[in-house]
XYZ file of C-alpha atoms in Angstrom:
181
model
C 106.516 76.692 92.137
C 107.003 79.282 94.878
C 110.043 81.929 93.721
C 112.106 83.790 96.131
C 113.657 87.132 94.750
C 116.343 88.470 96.893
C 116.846 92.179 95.713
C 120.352 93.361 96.216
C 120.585 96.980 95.320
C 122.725 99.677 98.082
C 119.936 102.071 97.025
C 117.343 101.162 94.810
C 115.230 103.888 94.931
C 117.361 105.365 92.531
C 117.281 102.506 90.280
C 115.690 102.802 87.031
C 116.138 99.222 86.303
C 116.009 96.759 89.289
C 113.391 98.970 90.980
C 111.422 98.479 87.699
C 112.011 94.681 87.722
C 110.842 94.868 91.509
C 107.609 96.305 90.992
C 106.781 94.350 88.229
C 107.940 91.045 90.331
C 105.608 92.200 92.915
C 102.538 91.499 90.915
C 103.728 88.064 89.974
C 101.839 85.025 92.190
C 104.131 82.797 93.891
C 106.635 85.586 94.416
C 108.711 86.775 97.730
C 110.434 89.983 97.060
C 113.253 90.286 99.910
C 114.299 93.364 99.895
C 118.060 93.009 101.449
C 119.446 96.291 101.785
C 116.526 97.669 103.346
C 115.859 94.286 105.394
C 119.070 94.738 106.939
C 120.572 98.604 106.831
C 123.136 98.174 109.685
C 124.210 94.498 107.197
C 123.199 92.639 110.436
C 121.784 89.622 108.720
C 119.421 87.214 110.753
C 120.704 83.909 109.537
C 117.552 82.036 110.977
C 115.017 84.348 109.102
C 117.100 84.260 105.784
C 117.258 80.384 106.280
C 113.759 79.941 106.657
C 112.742 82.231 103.882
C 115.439 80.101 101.574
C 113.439 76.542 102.515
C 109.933 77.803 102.202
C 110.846 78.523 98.094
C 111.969 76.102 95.232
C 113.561 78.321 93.305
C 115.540 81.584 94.342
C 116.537 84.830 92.190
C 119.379 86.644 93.331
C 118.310 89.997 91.528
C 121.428 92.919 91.779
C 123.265 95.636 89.353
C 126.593 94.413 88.270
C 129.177 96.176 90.235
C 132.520 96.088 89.309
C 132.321 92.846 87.405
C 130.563 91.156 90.572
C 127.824 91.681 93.067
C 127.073 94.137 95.401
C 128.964 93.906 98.691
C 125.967 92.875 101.018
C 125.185 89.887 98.950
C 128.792 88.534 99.497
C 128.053 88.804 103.076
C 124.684 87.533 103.162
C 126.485 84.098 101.181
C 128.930 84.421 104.155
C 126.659 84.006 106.797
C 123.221 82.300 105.400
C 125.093 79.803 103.495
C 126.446 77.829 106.576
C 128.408 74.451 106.889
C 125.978 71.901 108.082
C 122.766 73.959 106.658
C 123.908 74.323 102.603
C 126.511 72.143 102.558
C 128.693 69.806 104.327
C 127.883 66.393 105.232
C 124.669 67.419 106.736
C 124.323 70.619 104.753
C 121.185 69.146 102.559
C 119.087 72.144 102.733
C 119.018 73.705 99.518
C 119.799 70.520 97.830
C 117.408 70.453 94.522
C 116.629 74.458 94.551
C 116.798 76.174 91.537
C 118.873 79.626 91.646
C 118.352 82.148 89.167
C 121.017 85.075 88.622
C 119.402 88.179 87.575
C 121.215 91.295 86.996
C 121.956 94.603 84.763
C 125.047 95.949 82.993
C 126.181 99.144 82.517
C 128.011 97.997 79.401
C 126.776 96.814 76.106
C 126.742 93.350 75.119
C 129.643 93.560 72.878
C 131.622 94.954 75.704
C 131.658 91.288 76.989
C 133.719 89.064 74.966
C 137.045 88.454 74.316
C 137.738 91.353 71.870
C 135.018 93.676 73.775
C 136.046 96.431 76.356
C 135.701 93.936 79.181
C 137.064 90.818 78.075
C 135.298 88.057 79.643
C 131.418 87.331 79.047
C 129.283 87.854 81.799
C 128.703 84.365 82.688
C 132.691 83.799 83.107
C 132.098 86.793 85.503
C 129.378 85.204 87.346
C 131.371 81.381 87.639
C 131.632 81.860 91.871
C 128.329 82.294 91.975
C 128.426 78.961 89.978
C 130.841 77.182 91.733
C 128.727 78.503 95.061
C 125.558 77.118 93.181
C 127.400 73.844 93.011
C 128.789 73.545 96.429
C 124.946 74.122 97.580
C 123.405 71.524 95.280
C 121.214 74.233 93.494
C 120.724 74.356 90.032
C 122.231 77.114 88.241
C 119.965 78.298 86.013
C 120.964 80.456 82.498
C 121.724 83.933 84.025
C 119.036 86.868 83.084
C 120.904 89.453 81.683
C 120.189 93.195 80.853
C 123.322 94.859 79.230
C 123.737 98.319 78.780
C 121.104 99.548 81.044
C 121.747 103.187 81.334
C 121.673 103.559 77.352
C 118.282 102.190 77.670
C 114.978 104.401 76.986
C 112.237 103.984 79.169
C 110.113 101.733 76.417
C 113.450 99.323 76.595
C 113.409 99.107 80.623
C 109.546 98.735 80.762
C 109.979 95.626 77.995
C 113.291 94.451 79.847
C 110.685 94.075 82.987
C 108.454 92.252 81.258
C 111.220 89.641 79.791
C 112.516 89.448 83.022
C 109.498 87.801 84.899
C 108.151 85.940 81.765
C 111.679 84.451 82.008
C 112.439 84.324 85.604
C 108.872 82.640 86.619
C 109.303 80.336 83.185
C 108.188 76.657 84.634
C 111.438 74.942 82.997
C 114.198 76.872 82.636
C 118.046 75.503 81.049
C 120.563 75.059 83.288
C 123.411 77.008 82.359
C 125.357 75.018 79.270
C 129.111 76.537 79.969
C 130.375 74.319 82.533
């Protein structure tokens, strides 16, 4: 299985998290690490690169820091223009049609924060439902989200594991599809 990782951080060098994930990733066989923000500093995507890159893989990681209960803008963009009528989905729009896509990303809250009675209310795969429905529209399927919650409380022993978990799990032969529907 050849896995696509599509890192959106705004400026992962200072990441202590997703540039950890990265570099570990990087070792991995069968991995593409797209690096987004730095592929495309002026957000000037090349639809026709990004296209390509998204049929050569069977399953892709969208890899990013949880931002204000979403995704970093540039990966909302990148959906807006790679993700085209007639390519993804449509009639003719076939091209992703059995993929598997992986969400990976990190919290700033703990756990408990997400839930009903927690800080934030809603879990984080309620949060994560557009990227879902998107997964839907695309014919992808949407695999159980990788989580990391409260990554800045986390010692440098907890991010090196979280690495770890996170390609043992992302690079996992058969992974669940996500059960909330």
């Amino acid at each position: 299985m050849k896995t696509l990782v599509l890192v959106f951080h705004p400026n992962l060098s200072t990441s202590r998290v997703n540039q950890r994930w990265a570099e570990e990733m990087e070792k991995q066989d069968g991995v593409t690490l797209h690096y987004v923000y730095e592929a495309y500093p002026d957000e000037k995507i090349d639809v026709a690169a990004e296209q390509r890159l998204l049929e050569q893989h069977d399953r892709i990681v969208l890899q990013f820091p949880f931002y204000w209960y979403s995704s970093p803008s540039l990966l909302k963009k990148w959906e807006d223009a790679v993700l085209t009528y007639g390519w993804a989905f449509g009639s003719e729009g076939d091209k992703l049609q059995g993929k598997e896509l992986l969400i990976a990303t990190s919290t700033g809250v703990a756990i408990e924060g997400y839930s009903p009675e927690g800080t934030v209310r809603y879990t984080v795969p309620e949060l994560l439902r557009p990227l879902q429905a998107t997964s839907d529209l695309i014919g992808t399927s949407y695999l159980t989200p990788y989580v990391l919650y409260g990554a800045p409380q986390l010692s440098d022993e907890g991010i090196e594991q979280s690495a770890k978990d996170y390609v043992s799990y992302a690079l996992k032969p058969k992974l669940d599809l996500l059960a909330v529907r």
